[in-house]
PDB file of C-alpha atoms and ligand atoms in Angstrom:
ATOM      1  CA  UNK A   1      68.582 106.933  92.020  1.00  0.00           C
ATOM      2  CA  UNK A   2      66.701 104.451  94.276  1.00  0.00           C
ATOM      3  CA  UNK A   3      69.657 102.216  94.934  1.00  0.00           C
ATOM      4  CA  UNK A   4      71.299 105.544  96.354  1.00  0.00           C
ATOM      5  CA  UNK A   5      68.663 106.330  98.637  1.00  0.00           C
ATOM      6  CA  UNK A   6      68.764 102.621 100.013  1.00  0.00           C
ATOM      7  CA  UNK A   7      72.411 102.701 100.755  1.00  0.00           C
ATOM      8  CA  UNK A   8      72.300 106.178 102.572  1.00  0.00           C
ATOM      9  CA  UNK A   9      68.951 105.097 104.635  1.00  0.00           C
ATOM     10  CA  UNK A  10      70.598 101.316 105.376  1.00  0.00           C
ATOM     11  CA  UNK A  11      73.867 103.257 106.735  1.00  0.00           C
ATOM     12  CA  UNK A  12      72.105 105.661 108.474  1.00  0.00           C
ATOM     13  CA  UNK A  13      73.887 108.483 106.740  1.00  0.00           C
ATOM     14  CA  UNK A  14      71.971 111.810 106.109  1.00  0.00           C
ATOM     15  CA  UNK A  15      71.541 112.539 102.315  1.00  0.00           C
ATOM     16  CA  UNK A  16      73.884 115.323 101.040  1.00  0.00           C
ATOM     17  CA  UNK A  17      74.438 116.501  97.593  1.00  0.00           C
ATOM     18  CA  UNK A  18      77.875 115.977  97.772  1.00  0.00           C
ATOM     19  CA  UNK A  19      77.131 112.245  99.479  1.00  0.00           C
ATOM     20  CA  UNK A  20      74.947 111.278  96.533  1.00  0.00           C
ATOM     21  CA  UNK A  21      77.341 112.732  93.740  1.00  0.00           C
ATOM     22  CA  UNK A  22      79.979 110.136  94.860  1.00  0.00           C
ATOM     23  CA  UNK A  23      77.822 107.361  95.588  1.00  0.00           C
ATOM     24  CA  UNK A  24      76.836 108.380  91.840  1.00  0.00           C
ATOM     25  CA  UNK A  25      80.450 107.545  90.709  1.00  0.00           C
ATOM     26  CA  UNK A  26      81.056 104.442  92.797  1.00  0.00           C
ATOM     27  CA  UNK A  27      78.091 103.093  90.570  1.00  0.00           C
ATOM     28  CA  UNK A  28      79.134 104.408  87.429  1.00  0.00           C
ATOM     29  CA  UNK A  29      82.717 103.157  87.512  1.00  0.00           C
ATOM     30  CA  UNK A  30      82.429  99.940  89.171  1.00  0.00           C
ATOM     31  CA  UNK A  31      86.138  99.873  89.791  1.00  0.00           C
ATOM     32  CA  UNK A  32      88.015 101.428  92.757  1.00  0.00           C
ATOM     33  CA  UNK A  33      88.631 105.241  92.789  1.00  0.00           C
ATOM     34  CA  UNK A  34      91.179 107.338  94.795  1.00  0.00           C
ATOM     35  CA  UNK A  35      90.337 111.093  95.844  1.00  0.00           C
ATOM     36  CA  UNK A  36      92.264 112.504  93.201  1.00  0.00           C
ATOM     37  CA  UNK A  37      90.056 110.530  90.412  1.00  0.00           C
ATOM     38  CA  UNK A  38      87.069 111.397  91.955  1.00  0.00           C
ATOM     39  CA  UNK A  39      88.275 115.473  91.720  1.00  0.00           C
ATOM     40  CA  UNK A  40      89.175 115.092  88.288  1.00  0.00           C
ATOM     41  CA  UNK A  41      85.716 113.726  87.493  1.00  0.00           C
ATOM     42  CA  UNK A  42      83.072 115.286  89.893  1.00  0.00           C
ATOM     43  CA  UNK A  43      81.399 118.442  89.718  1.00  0.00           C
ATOM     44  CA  UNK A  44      83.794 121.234  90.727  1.00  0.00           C
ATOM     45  CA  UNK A  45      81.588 123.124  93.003  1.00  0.00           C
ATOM     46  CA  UNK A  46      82.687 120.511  95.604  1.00  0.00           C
ATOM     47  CA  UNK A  47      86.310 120.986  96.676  1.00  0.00           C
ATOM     48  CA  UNK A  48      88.436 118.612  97.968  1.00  0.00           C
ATOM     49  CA  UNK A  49      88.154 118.705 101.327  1.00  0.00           C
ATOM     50  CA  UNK A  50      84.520 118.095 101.363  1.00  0.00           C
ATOM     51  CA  UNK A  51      85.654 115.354  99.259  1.00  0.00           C
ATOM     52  CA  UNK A  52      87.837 113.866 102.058  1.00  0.00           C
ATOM     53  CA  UNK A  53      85.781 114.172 104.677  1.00  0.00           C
ATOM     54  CA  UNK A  54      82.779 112.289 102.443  1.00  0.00           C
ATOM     55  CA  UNK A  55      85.007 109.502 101.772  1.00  0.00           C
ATOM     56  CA  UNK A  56      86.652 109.501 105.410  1.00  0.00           C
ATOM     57  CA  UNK A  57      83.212 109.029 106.887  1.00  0.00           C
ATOM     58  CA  UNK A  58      81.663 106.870 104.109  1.00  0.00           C
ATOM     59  CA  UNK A  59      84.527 104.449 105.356  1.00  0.00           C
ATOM     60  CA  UNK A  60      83.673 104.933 108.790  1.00  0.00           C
ATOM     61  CA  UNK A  61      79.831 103.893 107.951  1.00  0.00           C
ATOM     62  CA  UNK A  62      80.887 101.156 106.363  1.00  0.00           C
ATOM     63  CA  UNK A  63      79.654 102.475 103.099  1.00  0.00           C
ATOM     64  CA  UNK A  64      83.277 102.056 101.086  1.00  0.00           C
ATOM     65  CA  UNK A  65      86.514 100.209 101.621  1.00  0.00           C
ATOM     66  CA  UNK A  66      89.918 101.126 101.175  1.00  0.00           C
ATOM     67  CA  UNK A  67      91.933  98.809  98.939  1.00  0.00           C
ATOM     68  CA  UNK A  68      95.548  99.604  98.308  1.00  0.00           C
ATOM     69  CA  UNK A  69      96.772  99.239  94.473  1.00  0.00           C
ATOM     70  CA  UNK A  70     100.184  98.371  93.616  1.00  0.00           C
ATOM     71  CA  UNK A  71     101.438 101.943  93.381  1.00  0.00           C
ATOM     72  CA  UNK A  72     100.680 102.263  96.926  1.00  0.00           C
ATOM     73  CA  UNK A  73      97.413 104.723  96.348  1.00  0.00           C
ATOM     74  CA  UNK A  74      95.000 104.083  98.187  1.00  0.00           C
ATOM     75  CA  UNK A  75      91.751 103.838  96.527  1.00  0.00           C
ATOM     76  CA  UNK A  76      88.102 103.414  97.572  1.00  0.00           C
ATOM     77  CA  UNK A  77      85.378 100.830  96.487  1.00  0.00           C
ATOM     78  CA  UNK A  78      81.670 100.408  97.521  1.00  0.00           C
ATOM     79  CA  UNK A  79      81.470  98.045 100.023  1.00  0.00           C
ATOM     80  CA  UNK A  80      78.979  95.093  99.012  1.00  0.00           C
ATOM     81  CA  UNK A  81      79.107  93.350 102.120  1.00  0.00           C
ATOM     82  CA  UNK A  82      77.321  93.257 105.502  1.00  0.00           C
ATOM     83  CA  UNK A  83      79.375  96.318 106.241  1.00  0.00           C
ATOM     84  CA  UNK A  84      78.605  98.704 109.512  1.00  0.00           C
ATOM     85  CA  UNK A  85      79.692 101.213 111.455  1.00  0.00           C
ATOM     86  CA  UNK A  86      83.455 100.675 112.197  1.00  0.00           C
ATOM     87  CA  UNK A  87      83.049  97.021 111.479  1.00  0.00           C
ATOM     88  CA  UNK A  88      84.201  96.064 107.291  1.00  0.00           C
ATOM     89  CA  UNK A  89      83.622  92.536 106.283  1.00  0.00           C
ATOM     90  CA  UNK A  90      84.845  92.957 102.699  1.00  0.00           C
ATOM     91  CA  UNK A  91      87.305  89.396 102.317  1.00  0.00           C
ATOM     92  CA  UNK A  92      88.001  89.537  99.506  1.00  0.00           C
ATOM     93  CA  UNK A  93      90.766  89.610  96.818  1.00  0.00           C
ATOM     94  CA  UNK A  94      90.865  92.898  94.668  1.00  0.00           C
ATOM     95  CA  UNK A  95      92.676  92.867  91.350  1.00  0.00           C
ATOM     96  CA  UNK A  96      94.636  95.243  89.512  1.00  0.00           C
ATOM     97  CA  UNK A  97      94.526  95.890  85.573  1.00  0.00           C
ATOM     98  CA  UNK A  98      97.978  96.352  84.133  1.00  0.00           C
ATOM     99  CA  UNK A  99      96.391  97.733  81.182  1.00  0.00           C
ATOM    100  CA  UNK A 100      94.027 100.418  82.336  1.00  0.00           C
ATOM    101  CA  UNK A 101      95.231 101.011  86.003  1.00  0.00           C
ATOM    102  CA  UNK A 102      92.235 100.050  87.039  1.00  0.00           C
ATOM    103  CA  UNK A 103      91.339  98.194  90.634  1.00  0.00           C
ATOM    104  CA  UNK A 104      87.881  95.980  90.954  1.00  0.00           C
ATOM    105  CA  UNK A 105      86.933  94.064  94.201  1.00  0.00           C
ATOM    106  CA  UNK A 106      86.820  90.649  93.139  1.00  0.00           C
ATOM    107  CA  UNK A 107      84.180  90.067  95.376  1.00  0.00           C
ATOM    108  CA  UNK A 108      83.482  86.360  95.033  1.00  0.00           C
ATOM    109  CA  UNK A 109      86.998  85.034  95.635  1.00  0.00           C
ATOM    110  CA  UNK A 110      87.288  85.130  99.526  1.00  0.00           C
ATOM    111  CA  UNK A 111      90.560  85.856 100.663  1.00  0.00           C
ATOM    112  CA  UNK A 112      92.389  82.630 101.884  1.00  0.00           C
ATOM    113  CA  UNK A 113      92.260  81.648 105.550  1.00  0.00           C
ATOM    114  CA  UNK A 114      95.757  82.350 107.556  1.00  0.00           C
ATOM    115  CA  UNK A 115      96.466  81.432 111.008  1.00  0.00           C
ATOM    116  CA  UNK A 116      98.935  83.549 112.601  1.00  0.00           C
ATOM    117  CA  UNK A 117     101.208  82.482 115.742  1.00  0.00           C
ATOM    118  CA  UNK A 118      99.313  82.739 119.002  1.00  0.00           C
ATOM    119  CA  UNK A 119     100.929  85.998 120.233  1.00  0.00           C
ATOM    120  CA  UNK A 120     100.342  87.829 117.227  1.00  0.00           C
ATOM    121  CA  UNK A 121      96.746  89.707 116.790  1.00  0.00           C
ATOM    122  CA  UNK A 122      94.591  89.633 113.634  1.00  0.00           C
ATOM    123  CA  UNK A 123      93.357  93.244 112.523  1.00  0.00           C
ATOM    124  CA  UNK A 124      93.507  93.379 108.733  1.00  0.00           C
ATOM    125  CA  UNK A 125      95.062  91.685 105.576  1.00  0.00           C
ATOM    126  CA  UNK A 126      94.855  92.823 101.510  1.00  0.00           C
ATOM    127  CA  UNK A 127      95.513  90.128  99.009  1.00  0.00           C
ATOM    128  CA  UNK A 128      96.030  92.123  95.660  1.00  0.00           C
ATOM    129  CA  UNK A 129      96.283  90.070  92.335  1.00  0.00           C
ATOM    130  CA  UNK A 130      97.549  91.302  88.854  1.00  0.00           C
ATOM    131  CA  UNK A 131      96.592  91.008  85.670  1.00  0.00           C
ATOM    132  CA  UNK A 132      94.622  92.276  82.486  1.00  0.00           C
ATOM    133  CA  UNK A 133      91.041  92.968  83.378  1.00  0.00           C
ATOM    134  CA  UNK A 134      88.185  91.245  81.514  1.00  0.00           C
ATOM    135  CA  UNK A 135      87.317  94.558  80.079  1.00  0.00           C
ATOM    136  CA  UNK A 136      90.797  94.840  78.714  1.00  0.00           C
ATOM    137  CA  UNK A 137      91.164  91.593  78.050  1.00  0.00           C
ATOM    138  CA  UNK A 138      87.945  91.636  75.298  1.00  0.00           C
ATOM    139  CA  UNK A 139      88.845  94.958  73.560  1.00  0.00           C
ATOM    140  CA  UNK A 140      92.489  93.186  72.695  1.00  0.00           C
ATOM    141  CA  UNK A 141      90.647  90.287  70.894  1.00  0.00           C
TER     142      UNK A 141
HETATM  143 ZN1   ZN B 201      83.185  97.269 103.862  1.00  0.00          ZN
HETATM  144 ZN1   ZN B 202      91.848  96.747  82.468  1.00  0.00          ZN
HETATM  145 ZN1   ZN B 203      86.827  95.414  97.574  1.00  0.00          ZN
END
């Protein structure tokens, strides 16, 4: 897949089999996945800690994000942002499916604007909403 090739190239990341088989899901899905979906789902010649250490440096490259869901499991999502090395610019709000479990980056509602008291330093915020997602939300019609 072309798109695949792009991201790996534009983050400097050398192509792997194991790199492009996740990339591969991230498409696919198009909602967030944690390490123990993307076992259950991949190809079982890789194991998991090649799985970890893909995912662990994707996020360092600035290739996925972390977003926390409401059960506390951490999950992954492609990062569509201006993302680099060390340096995530994904602001905005994710949003979690009651029905199917699911977790997609809502990434056109920015996450609002907080000022915090002078002493305190900024390093990261989540803002995670609730709900039924669209694709739940049309099958129940
Ligand atoms: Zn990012
Ligand atoms: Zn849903
Ligand atoms: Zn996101």
């Amino acid at each position: 897949m072309e798109i695949i090739e792009k991201l790996l190239k534009d983050h400097q990341i050398r192509r792997t089999e194991i790199r492009i088989a996740i990339l591969k899901l991230f498409l696919e899905k198009k909602y967030a996945l944690s390490q123990p979906e993307i076992e259950e789902i991949i190809d079982k010649k890789f194991d998991r800690v090649t799985i970890y250490r893909t995912l662990n440096s994707f996020e360092n490259q600035g290739l996925v994000h972390k977003v926390l869901d409401t059960s506390g499991v951490s999950k992954y999502a492609l990062c569509h942002a201006d993302c680099g090395s060390h340096k995530h610019s994904d602001k905005h709000i994710h949003f979690s499916c009651q029905v199917c479990k699911n977790t997609y980056c809502l990434e056109n509602i920015p996450i609002p604007n907080i000022e915090l008291p002078e002493d305190y330093e900024f390093k990261s915020m989540s803002f995670l909403a609730e709900g039924i997602c669209k694709h739940c939300k049309t099958k129940n019609l």
